[in-house]
Coordinates of N, CA, C and O in Angstrom, one line a residue:
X14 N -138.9 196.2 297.4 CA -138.3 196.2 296.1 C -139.0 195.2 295.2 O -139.4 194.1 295.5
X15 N -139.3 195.8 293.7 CA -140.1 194.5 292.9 C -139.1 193.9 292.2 O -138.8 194.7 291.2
X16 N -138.5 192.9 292.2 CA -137.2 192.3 291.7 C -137.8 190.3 291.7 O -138.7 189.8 292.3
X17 N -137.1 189.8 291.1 CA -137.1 188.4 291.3 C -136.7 188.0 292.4 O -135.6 188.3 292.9
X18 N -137.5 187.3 292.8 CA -137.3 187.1 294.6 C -136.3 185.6 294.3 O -136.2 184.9 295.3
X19 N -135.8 185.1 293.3 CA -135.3 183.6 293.5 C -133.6 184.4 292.8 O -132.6 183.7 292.6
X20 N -133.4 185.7 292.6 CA -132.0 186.2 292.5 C -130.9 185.5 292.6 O -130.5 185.9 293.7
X21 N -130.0 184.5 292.1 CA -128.9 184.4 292.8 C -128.1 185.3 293.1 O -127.3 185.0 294.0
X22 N -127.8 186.8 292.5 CA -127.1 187.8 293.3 C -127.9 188.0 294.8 O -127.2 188.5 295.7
X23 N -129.0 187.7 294.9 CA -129.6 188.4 296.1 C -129.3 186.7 297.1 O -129.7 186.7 298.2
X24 N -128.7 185.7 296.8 CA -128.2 184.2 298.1 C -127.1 184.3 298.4 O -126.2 183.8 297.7
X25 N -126.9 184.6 299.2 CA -125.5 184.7 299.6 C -125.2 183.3 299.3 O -124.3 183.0 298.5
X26 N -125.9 182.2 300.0 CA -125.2 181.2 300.0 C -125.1 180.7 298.5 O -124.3 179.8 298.5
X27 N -125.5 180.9 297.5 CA -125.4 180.8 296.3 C -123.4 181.0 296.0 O -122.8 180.4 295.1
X28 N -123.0 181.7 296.7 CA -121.6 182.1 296.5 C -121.1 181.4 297.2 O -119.9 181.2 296.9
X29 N -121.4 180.8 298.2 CA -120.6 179.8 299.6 C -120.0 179.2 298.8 O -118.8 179.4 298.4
X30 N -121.5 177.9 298.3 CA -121.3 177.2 297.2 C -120.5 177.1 296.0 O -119.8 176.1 295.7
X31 N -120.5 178.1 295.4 CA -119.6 178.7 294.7 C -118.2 178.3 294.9 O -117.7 177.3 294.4
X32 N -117.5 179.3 295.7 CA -116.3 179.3 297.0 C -116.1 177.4 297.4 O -115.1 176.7 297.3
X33 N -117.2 177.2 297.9 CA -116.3 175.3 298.3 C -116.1 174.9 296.8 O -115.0 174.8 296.4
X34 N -116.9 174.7 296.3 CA -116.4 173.9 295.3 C -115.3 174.3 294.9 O -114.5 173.3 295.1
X35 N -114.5 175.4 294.3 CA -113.9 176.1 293.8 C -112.2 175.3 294.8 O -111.3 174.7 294.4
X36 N -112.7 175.8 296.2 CA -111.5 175.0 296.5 C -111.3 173.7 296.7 O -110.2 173.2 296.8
X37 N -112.9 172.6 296.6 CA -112.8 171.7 296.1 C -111.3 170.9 295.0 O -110.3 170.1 295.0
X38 N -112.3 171.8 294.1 CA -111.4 171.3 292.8 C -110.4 171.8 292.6 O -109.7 171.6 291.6
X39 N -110.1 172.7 293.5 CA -108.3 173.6 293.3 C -107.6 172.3 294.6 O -106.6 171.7 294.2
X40 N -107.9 172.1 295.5 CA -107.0 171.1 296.5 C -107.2 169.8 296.4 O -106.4 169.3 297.2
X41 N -107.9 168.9 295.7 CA -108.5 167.8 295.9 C -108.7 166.8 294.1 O -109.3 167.3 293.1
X42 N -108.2 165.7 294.1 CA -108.5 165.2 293.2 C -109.6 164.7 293.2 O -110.2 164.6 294.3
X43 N -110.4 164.3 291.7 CA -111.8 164.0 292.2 C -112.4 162.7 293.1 O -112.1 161.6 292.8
X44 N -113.3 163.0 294.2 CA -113.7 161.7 295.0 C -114.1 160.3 294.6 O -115.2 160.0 294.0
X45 N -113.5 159.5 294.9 CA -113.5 158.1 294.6 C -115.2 157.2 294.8 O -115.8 156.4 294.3
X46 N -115.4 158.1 296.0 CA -117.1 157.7 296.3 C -117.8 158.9 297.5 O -117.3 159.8 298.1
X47 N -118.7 158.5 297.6 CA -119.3 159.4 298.4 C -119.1 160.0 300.1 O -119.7 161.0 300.5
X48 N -118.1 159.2 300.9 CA -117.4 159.0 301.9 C -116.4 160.3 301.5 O -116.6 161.4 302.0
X49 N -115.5 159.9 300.7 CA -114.5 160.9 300.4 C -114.7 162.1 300.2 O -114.0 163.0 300.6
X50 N -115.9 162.4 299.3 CA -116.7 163.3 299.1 C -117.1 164.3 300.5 O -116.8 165.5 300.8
X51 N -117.7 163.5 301.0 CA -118.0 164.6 302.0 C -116.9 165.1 302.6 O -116.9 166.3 302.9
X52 N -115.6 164.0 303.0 CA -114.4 164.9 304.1 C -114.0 165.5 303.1 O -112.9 165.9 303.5
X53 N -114.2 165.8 302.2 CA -113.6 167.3 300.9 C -114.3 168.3 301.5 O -113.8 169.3 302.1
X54 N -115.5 168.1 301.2 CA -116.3 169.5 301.7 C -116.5 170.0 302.8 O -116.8 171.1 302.9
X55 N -116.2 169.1 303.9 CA -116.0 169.4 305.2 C -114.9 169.9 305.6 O -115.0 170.6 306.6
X56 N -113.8 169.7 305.1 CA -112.1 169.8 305.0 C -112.3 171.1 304.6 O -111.8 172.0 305.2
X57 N -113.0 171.3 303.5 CA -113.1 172.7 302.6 C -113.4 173.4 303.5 O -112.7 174.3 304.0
X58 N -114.6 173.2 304.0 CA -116.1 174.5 304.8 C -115.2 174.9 305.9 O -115.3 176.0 306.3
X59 N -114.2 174.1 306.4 CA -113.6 174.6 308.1 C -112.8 175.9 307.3 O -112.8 177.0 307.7
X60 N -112.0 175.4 305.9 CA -110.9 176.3 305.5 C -111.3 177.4 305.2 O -110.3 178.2 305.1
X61 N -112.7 178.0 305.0 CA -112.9 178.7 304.1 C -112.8 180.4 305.5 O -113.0 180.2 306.7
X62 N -112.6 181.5 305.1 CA -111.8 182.1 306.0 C -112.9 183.2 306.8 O -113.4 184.1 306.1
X63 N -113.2 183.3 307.8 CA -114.3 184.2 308.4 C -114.7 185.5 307.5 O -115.8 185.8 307.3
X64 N -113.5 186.1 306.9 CA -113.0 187.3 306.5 C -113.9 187.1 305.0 O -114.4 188.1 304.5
X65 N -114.3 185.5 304.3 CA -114.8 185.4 303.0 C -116.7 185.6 303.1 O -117.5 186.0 302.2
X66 N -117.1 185.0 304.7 CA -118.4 185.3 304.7 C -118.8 186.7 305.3 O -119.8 187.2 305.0
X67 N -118.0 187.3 306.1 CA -117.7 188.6 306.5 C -118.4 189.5 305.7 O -119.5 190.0 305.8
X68 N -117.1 189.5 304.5 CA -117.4 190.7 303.5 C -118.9 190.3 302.5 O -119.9 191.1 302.2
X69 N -118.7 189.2 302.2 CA -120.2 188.6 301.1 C -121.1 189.0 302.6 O -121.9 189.7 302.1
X70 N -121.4 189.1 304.0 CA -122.4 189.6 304.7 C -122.3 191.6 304.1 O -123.1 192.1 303.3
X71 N -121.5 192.0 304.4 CA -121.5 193.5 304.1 C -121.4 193.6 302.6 O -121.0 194.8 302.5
X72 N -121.4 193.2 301.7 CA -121.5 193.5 300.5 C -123.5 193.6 300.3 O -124.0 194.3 299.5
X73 N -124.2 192.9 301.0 CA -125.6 192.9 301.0 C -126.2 194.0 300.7 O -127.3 194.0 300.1
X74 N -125.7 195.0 301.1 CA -126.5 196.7 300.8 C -125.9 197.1 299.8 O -126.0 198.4 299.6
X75 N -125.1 196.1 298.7 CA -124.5 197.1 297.5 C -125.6 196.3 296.6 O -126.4 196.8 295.8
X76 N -125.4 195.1 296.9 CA -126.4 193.8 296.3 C -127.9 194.2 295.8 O -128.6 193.9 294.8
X77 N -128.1 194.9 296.6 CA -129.4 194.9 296.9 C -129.9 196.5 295.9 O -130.9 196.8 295.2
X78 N -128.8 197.4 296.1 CA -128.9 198.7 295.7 C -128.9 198.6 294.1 O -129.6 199.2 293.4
X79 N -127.8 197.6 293.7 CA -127.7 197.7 292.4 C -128.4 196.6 291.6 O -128.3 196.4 290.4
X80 N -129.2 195.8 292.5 CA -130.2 194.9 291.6 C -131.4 195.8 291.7 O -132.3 195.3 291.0
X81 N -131.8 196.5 292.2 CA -133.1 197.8 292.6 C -132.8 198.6 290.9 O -133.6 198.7 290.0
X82 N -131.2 199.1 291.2 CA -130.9 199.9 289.9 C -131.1 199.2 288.4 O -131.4 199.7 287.4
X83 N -130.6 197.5 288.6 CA -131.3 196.9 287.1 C -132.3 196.2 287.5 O -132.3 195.0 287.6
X84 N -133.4 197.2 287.8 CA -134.8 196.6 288.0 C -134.9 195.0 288.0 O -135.8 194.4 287.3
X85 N -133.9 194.3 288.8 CA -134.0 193.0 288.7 C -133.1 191.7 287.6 O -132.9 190.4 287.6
X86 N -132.8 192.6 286.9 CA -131.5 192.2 285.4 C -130.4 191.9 286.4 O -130.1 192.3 287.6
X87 N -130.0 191.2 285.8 CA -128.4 190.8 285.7 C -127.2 191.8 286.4 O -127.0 192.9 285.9
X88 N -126.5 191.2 287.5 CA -125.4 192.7 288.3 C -124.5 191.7 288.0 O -124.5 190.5 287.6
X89 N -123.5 192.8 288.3 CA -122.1 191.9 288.5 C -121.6 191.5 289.3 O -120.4 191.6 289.3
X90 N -122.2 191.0 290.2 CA -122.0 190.3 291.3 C -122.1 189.0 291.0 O -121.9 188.2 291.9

């Protein structure tokens, strides 16, 4: 496929990332220092649910189909 190879629709983990932070800042007031910080994101990463990397794994062949179809442009993903 001739597409931009640096895609954030085409990283999955681009979305992980996404996803922790998100419940970061939905459960967690902001960290006091860097210590704190990390048992957030760790606290986060355990929570986050098999079923959320699952589907972003099988969503990959739509990903892929419909950044082919905008020649590399912008999905909505």
């Amino acid at each position: 496929m001739d597409f931009p190879a640096c895609s954030p629709d085409m990283n999955p983990i681009e979305h992980v990332w996404d996803e922790l932070d998100r419940q970061v800042k939905a459960n967690h007031q902001p960290p006091r220092n860097l210590q704190q910080l990390l048992q957030m994101l760790q606290q986060e990463w355990q929570a986050i649910p098999q079923a959320f990397f699952t589907k972003l794994m099988n969503s990959m062949r739509s990903r892929c189909g419909e950044l082919e179809r905008k020649r590399g442009g912008h999905t909505h993903y």
